[in-house]
Amino acid sequence: MVLQTEKCYTPEEYLELEEKAEYKNEYRDGEIIPMTGGTTNHNKIAGNFYRKFPLTVQGQDYEIYIGDVKLSIPRHRIYTYPDIMVIKGKPIYEETGTTTITNPLLIVEVLSNSTKNYDKTDKFKYYRSIPGFQEYIMIDQYSFAVEQFTKQAEGQWIFKEYEGEDAVLVLDSIDFQITLRDIYERVDFELIEE
């Protein structure tokens, strides 16, 4: 019997490899995890939220990032790429580069069958360790359904859910609202993708 041991990478090794990688990878406490590609519906949903947000908060002090900006979560030794991150004020970068931030106020994840359990459990636990993180939105890509968690106090989060195309997602940490109809604009639920 041959035992295979997986290599444990340091954060520095991961960041060096990620600079040259042809595709995105997450880093979870020594392990490098290749990210799966997104579906067309996933892309449309994230894009719809991203597109509507700046139009509504124009003139306010927020920055929004989609998909390609890394998030560092030092407490858990995690690097990940949230679907959407919103920052109040200026981004706080890790080290000297401009590819990895540490201060999201709000994170949006579009759920897929392969990632939803992780997004709802461990990933949310990691996100909650970020000091300024206030709101987490999870958008189902297979039906008109959104889950929202808003921080009330340390260790206290309020849960709200929205269902149906006429529902309106109202953020608590930012003066912004969007209908589920707008979030799911041009999404074809008949497509079965993963």
PDB file of C-alpha atoms in Angstrom:
ATOM      1  CA  MET A   1       0.000   0.000   0.000  1.00  0.00           C
ATOM      2  CA  VAL A   2       1.380   3.391  -1.039  1.00  0.00           C
ATOM      3  CA  LEU A   3       0.288   6.472   0.842  1.00  0.00           C
ATOM      4  CA  GLN A   4       0.226   9.679  -1.140  1.00  0.00           C
ATOM      5  CA  THR A   5       0.777  12.855   0.772  1.00  0.00           C
ATOM      6  CA  GLU A   6      -0.499  16.114  -0.593  1.00  0.00           C
ATOM      7  CA  LYS A   7       1.884  19.025  -0.585  1.00  0.00           C
ATOM      8  CA  CYS A   8       1.123  21.719   1.949  1.00  0.00           C
ATOM      9  CA  TYR A   9       1.773  25.155   0.451  1.00  0.00           C
ATOM     10  CA  THR A  10       2.661  28.313   2.308  1.00  0.00           C
ATOM     11  CA  PRO A  11       0.641  31.432   1.501  1.00  0.00           C
ATOM     12  CA  GLU A  12       3.743  32.847  -0.180  1.00  0.00           C
ATOM     13  CA  GLU A  13       4.083  29.784  -2.428  1.00  0.00           C
ATOM     14  CA  TYR A  14       0.401  29.979  -3.339  1.00  0.00           C
ATOM     15  CA  LEU A  15       0.602  33.676  -4.219  1.00  0.00           C
ATOM     16  CA  GLU A  16       3.674  33.076  -6.383  1.00  0.00           C
ATOM     17  CA  LEU A  17       1.972  30.183  -8.211  1.00  0.00           C
ATOM     18  CA  GLU A  18      -1.267  32.153  -8.568  1.00  0.00           C
ATOM     19  CA  GLU A  19       0.576  35.012 -10.317  1.00  0.00           C
ATOM     20  CA  LYS A  20       1.519  32.595 -13.128  1.00  0.00           C
ATOM     21  CA  ALA A  21      -1.588  30.379 -13.131  1.00  0.00           C
ATOM     22  CA  GLU A  22      -3.757  30.169 -16.245  1.00  0.00           C
ATOM     23  CA  TYR A  23      -6.891  29.733 -14.113  1.00  0.00           C
ATOM     24  CA  LYS A  24      -7.938  30.838 -10.631  1.00  0.00           C
ATOM     25  CA  ASN A  25      -7.276  28.794  -7.516  1.00  0.00           C
ATOM     26  CA  GLU A  26      -8.376  29.243  -3.937  1.00  0.00           C
ATOM     27  CA  TYR A  27      -6.039  28.689  -1.021  1.00  0.00           C
ATOM     28  CA  ARG A  28      -7.334  26.992   2.131  1.00  0.00           C
ATOM     29  CA  ASP A  29      -4.808  26.682   4.935  1.00  0.00           C
ATOM     30  CA  GLY A  30      -2.056  25.010   2.893  1.00  0.00           C
ATOM     31  CA  GLU A  31      -4.191  23.470   0.154  1.00  0.00           C
ATOM     32  CA  ILE A  32      -4.609  24.887  -3.352  1.00  0.00           C
ATOM     33  CA  ILE A  33      -8.099  24.276  -4.767  1.00  0.00           C
ATOM     34  CA  PRO A  34      -8.774  24.826  -8.504  1.00  0.00           C
ATOM     35  CA  MET A  35     -11.913  26.886  -9.033  1.00  0.00           C
ATOM     36  CA  THR A  36     -14.588  25.527 -11.304  1.00  0.00           C
ATOM     37  CA  GLY A  37     -15.746  27.606 -14.232  1.00  0.00           C
ATOM     38  CA  GLY A  38     -18.970  29.531 -13.919  1.00  0.00           C
ATOM     39  CA  THR A  39     -22.083  28.867 -15.970  1.00  0.00           C
ATOM     40  CA  THR A  40     -23.680  31.423 -18.263  1.00  0.00           C
ATOM     41  CA  ASN A  41     -26.540  31.883 -15.771  1.00  0.00           C
ATOM     42  CA  HIS A  42     -24.042  32.354 -12.925  1.00  0.00           C
ATOM     43  CA  ASN A  43     -22.256  34.987 -14.986  1.00  0.00           C
ATOM     44  CA  LYS A  44     -25.477  36.818 -15.891  1.00  0.00           C
ATOM     45  CA  ILE A  45     -26.654  36.932 -12.262  1.00  0.00           C
ATOM     46  CA  ALA A  46     -23.360  38.304 -10.938  1.00  0.00           C
ATOM     47  CA  GLY A  47     -23.178  40.719 -13.868  1.00  0.00           C
ATOM     48  CA  ASN A  48     -26.718  41.993 -13.308  1.00  0.00           C
ATOM     49  CA  PHE A  49     -26.022  42.791  -9.647  1.00  0.00           C
ATOM     50  CA  TYR A  50     -22.656  44.348 -10.509  1.00  0.00           C
ATOM     51  CA  ARG A  51     -24.154  46.476 -13.297  1.00  0.00           C
ATOM     52  CA  LYS A  52     -27.091  47.825 -11.251  1.00  0.00           C
ATOM     53  CA  PHE A  53     -25.123  48.612  -8.090  1.00  0.00           C
ATOM     54  CA  PRO A  54     -23.013  51.609  -9.244  1.00  0.00           C
ATOM     55  CA  LEU A  55     -26.024  53.217 -10.931  1.00  0.00           C
ATOM     56  CA  THR A  56     -27.848  53.283  -7.607  1.00  0.00           C
ATOM     57  CA  VAL A  57     -25.017  54.308  -5.273  1.00  0.00           C
ATOM     58  CA  GLN A  58     -23.438  56.813  -7.640  1.00  0.00           C
ATOM     59  CA  GLY A  59     -21.726  59.590  -5.704  1.00  0.00           C
ATOM     60  CA  GLN A  60     -21.423  57.453  -2.556  1.00  0.00           C
ATOM     61  CA  ASP A  61     -18.118  56.129  -1.241  1.00  0.00           C
ATOM     62  CA  TYR A  62     -18.297  52.488  -2.382  1.00  0.00           C
ATOM     63  CA  GLU A  63     -16.179  50.323  -4.669  1.00  0.00           C
ATOM     64  CA  ILE A  64     -17.509  47.111  -6.218  1.00  0.00           C
ATOM     65  CA  TYR A  65     -15.391  44.241  -7.536  1.00  0.00           C
ATOM     66  CA  ILE A  66     -16.454  41.182  -9.508  1.00  0.00           C
ATOM     67  CA  GLY A  67     -14.799  37.774  -9.645  1.00  0.00           C
ATOM     68  CA  ASP A  68     -11.123  38.495 -10.302  1.00  0.00           C
ATOM     69  CA  VAL A  69     -10.084  40.324  -7.116  1.00  0.00           C
ATOM     70  CA  LYS A  70      -8.693  38.054  -4.412  1.00  0.00           C
ATOM     71  CA  LEU A  71      -9.828  38.286  -0.800  1.00  0.00           C
ATOM     72  CA  SER A  72      -7.387  37.470   1.997  1.00  0.00           C
ATOM     73  CA  ILE A  73      -8.797  36.051   5.233  1.00  0.00           C
ATOM     74  CA  PRO A  74      -5.692  35.851   7.461  1.00  0.00           C
ATOM     75  CA  ARG A  75      -7.353  34.337  10.530  1.00  0.00           C
ATOM     76  CA  HIS A  76      -8.133  31.134   8.611  1.00  0.00           C
ATOM     77  CA  ARG A  77      -5.241  31.322   6.094  1.00  0.00           C
ATOM     78  CA  ILE A  78      -7.683  31.611   3.184  1.00  0.00           C
ATOM     79  CA  TYR A  79      -7.456  33.286  -0.208  1.00  0.00           C
ATOM     80  CA  THR A  80     -10.610  33.228  -2.285  1.00  0.00           C
ATOM     81  CA  TYR A  81     -12.360  35.006  -5.149  1.00  0.00           C
ATOM     82  CA  PRO A  82     -15.893  36.057  -4.098  1.00  0.00           C
ATOM     83  CA  ASP A  83     -18.316  36.620  -6.976  1.00  0.00           C
ATOM     84  CA  ILE A  84     -18.861  40.226  -5.859  1.00  0.00           C
ATOM     85  CA  MET A  85     -17.332  42.339  -3.092  1.00  0.00           C
ATOM     86  CA  VAL A  86     -18.331  45.844  -2.039  1.00  0.00           C
ATOM     87  CA  ILE A  87     -15.961  48.026  -0.052  1.00  0.00           C
ATOM     88  CA  LYS A  88     -16.761  51.278   1.718  1.00  0.00           C
ATOM     89  CA  GLY A  89     -14.039  53.842   1.180  1.00  0.00           C
ATOM     90  CA  LYS A  90     -10.717  52.713  -0.222  1.00  0.00           C
ATOM     91  CA  PRO A  91      -9.639  49.097  -0.543  1.00  0.00           C
ATOM     92  CA  ILE A  92      -7.071  47.897   1.957  1.00  0.00           C
ATOM     93  CA  TYR A  93      -4.603  45.789   0.035  1.00  0.00           C
ATOM     94  CA  GLU A  94      -2.560  42.945   1.390  1.00  0.00           C
ATOM     95  CA  GLU A  95       1.112  43.857   1.067  1.00  0.00           C
ATOM     96  CA  THR A  96       2.063  46.150  -1.828  1.00  0.00           C
ATOM     97  CA  GLY A  97       0.097  44.743  -4.764  1.00  0.00           C
ATOM     98  CA  THR A  98      -3.412  45.624  -5.890  1.00  0.00           C
ATOM     99  CA  THR A  99      -4.747  42.112  -6.507  1.00  0.00           C
ATOM    100  CA  THR A 100      -5.685  41.089  -2.951  1.00  0.00           C
ATOM    101  CA  ILE A 101      -7.949  43.033  -0.598  1.00  0.00           C
ATOM    102  CA  THR A 102      -8.831  42.547   3.062  1.00  0.00           C
ATOM    103  CA  ASN A 103     -11.790  44.843   3.837  1.00  0.00           C
ATOM    104  CA  PRO A 104     -15.110  43.914   2.182  1.00  0.00           C
ATOM    105  CA  LEU A 105     -18.271  45.352   3.693  1.00  0.00           C
ATOM    106  CA  LEU A 106     -20.573  43.123   1.626  1.00  0.00           C
ATOM    107  CA  ILE A 107     -20.016  39.865  -0.270  1.00  0.00           C
ATOM    108  CA  VAL A 108     -22.336  38.313  -2.850  1.00  0.00           C
ATOM    109  CA  GLU A 109     -22.025  34.671  -3.921  1.00  0.00           C
ATOM    110  CA  VAL A 110     -24.034  33.072  -6.721  1.00  0.00           C
ATOM    111  CA  LEU A 111     -24.772  29.525  -5.580  1.00  0.00           C
ATOM    112  CA  SER A 112     -24.232  26.483  -7.747  1.00  0.00           C
ATOM    113  CA  ASN A 113     -24.990  22.867  -6.937  1.00  0.00           C
ATOM    114  CA  SER A 114     -21.275  22.127  -6.534  1.00  0.00           C
ATOM    115  CA  THR A 115     -20.475  25.080  -4.220  1.00  0.00           C
ATOM    116  CA  LYS A 116     -23.660  25.952  -2.306  1.00  0.00           C
ATOM    117  CA  ASN A 117     -22.934  23.803   0.755  1.00  0.00           C
ATOM    118  CA  TYR A 118     -19.454  25.296   1.138  1.00  0.00           C
ATOM    119  CA  ASP A 119     -20.725  28.840   0.460  1.00  0.00           C
ATOM    120  CA  LYS A 120     -23.428  28.480   3.144  1.00  0.00           C
ATOM    121  CA  THR A 121     -21.258  26.883   5.832  1.00  0.00           C
ATOM    122  CA  ASP A 122     -17.464  27.031   6.016  1.00  0.00           C
ATOM    123  CA  LYS A 123     -17.033  29.920   3.580  1.00  0.00           C
ATOM    124  CA  PHE A 124     -19.552  32.038   5.499  1.00  0.00           C
ATOM    125  CA  LYS A 125     -17.714  31.173   8.738  1.00  0.00           C
ATOM    126  CA  TYR A 126     -14.453  32.379   7.173  1.00  0.00           C
ATOM    127  CA  TYR A 127     -16.092  35.569   5.907  1.00  0.00           C
ATOM    128  CA  ARG A 128     -17.506  36.307   9.372  1.00  0.00           C
ATOM    129  CA  SER A 129     -13.953  36.528  10.763  1.00  0.00           C
ATOM    130  CA  ILE A 130     -13.316  39.672   8.674  1.00  0.00           C
ATOM    131  CA  PRO A 131     -13.685  42.628  11.074  1.00  0.00           C
ATOM    132  CA  GLY A 132     -15.572  45.071   8.796  1.00  0.00           C
ATOM    133  CA  PHE A 133     -17.720  42.453   7.030  1.00  0.00           C
ATOM    134  CA  GLN A 134     -21.404  43.350   7.542  1.00  0.00           C
ATOM    135  CA  GLU A 135     -23.580  41.591   4.964  1.00  0.00           C
ATOM    136  CA  TYR A 136     -23.638  38.340   2.996  1.00  0.00           C
ATOM    137  CA  ILE A 137     -25.933  37.734   0.030  1.00  0.00           C
ATOM    138  CA  MET A 138     -26.353  34.273  -1.538  1.00  0.00           C
ATOM    139  CA  ILE A 139     -28.199  34.125  -4.841  1.00  0.00           C
ATOM    140  CA  ASP A 140     -29.600  30.820  -6.112  1.00  0.00           C
ATOM    141  CA  GLN A 141     -28.938  30.417  -9.816  1.00  0.00           C
ATOM    142  CA  TYR A 142     -31.748  27.906 -10.398  1.00  0.00           C
ATOM    143  CA  SER A 143     -34.788  29.846  -9.106  1.00  0.00           C
ATOM    144  CA  PHE A 144     -35.853  33.287  -7.891  1.00  0.00           C
ATOM    145  CA  ALA A 145     -34.367  32.892  -4.404  1.00  0.00           C
ATOM    146  CA  VAL A 146     -31.949  35.029  -2.386  1.00  0.00           C
ATOM    147  CA  GLU A 147     -30.675  34.612   1.180  1.00  0.00           C
ATOM    148  CA  GLN A 148     -29.357  37.576   3.162  1.00  0.00           C
ATOM    149  CA  PHE A 149     -27.380  37.638   6.401  1.00  0.00           C
ATOM    150  CA  THR A 150     -26.774  40.988   8.109  1.00  0.00           C
ATOM    151  CA  LYS A 151     -24.506  41.485  11.112  1.00  0.00           C
ATOM    152  CA  GLN A 152     -26.272  43.055  14.102  1.00  0.00           C
ATOM    153  CA  ALA A 153     -23.502  42.730  16.699  1.00  0.00           C
ATOM    154  CA  GLU A 154     -20.462  40.533  17.206  1.00  0.00           C
ATOM    155  CA  GLY A 155     -21.688  36.957  16.768  1.00  0.00           C
ATOM    156  CA  GLN A 156     -25.252  38.012  15.884  1.00  0.00           C
ATOM    157  CA  TRP A 157     -26.554  37.801  12.324  1.00  0.00           C
ATOM    158  CA  ILE A 158     -30.111  38.333  11.067  1.00  0.00           C
ATOM    159  CA  PHE A 159     -31.367  36.081   8.271  1.00  0.00           C
ATOM    160  CA  LYS A 160     -33.878  37.133   5.602  1.00  0.00           C
ATOM    161  CA  GLU A 161     -34.987  35.295   2.499  1.00  0.00           C
ATOM    162  CA  TYR A 162     -36.559  36.539  -0.708  1.00  0.00           C
ATOM    163  CA  GLU A 163     -38.473  34.408  -3.213  1.00  0.00           C
ATOM    164  CA  GLY A 164     -40.281  35.150  -6.456  1.00  0.00           C
ATOM    165  CA  GLU A 165     -39.485  37.590  -9.214  1.00  0.00           C
ATOM    166  CA  ASP A 166     -41.472  40.426  -7.589  1.00  0.00           C
ATOM    167  CA  ALA A 167     -39.476  40.303  -4.329  1.00  0.00           C
ATOM    168  CA  VAL A 168     -37.126  43.205  -3.605  1.00  0.00           C
ATOM    169  CA  LEU A 169     -33.732  42.618  -1.981  1.00  0.00           C
ATOM    170  CA  VAL A 170     -33.056  45.531   0.379  1.00  0.00           C
ATOM    171  CA  LEU A 171     -29.507  45.767   1.694  1.00  0.00           C
ATOM    172  CA  ASP A 172     -29.011  46.765   5.321  1.00  0.00           C
ATOM    173  CA  SER A 173     -25.374  47.885   5.201  1.00  0.00           C
ATOM    174  CA  ILE A 174     -25.796  50.076   2.094  1.00  0.00           C
ATOM    175  CA  ASP A 175     -28.698  52.170   0.803  1.00  0.00           C
ATOM    176  CA  PHE A 176     -29.432  49.877  -2.143  1.00  0.00           C
ATOM    177  CA  GLN A 177     -32.304  47.710  -3.286  1.00  0.00           C
ATOM    178  CA  ILE A 178     -32.858  45.566  -6.347  1.00  0.00           C
ATOM    179  CA  THR A 179     -35.752  43.424  -7.541  1.00  0.00           C
ATOM    180  CA  LEU A 180     -35.163  39.743  -8.083  1.00  0.00           C
ATOM    181  CA  ARG A 181     -36.488  40.341 -11.587  1.00  0.00           C
ATOM    182  CA  ASP A 182     -33.489  42.640 -12.178  1.00  0.00           C
ATOM    183  CA  ILE A 183     -31.039  40.193 -10.578  1.00  0.00           C
ATOM    184  CA  TYR A 184     -32.276  37.390 -12.837  1.00  0.00           C
ATOM    185  CA  GLU A 185     -32.666  39.459 -16.007  1.00  0.00           C
ATOM    186  CA  ARG A 186     -32.074  37.258 -19.102  1.00  0.00           C
ATOM    187  CA  VAL A 187     -31.431  34.137 -16.989  1.00  0.00           C
ATOM    188  CA  ASP A 188     -32.797  30.951 -18.545  1.00  0.00           C
ATOM    189  CA  PHE A 189     -33.816  28.532 -15.782  1.00  0.00           C
ATOM    190  CA  GLU A 190     -34.361  25.828 -18.403  1.00  0.00           C
ATOM    191  CA  LEU A 191     -30.607  25.582 -18.922  1.00  0.00           C
ATOM    192  CA  ILE A 192     -29.104  22.817 -16.842  1.00  0.00           C
ATOM    193  CA  GLU A 193     -25.481  23.730 -16.353  1.00  0.00           C
ATOM    194  CA  GLU A 194     -22.960  23.023 -13.659  1.00  0.00           C
TER     195      GLU A 194
END
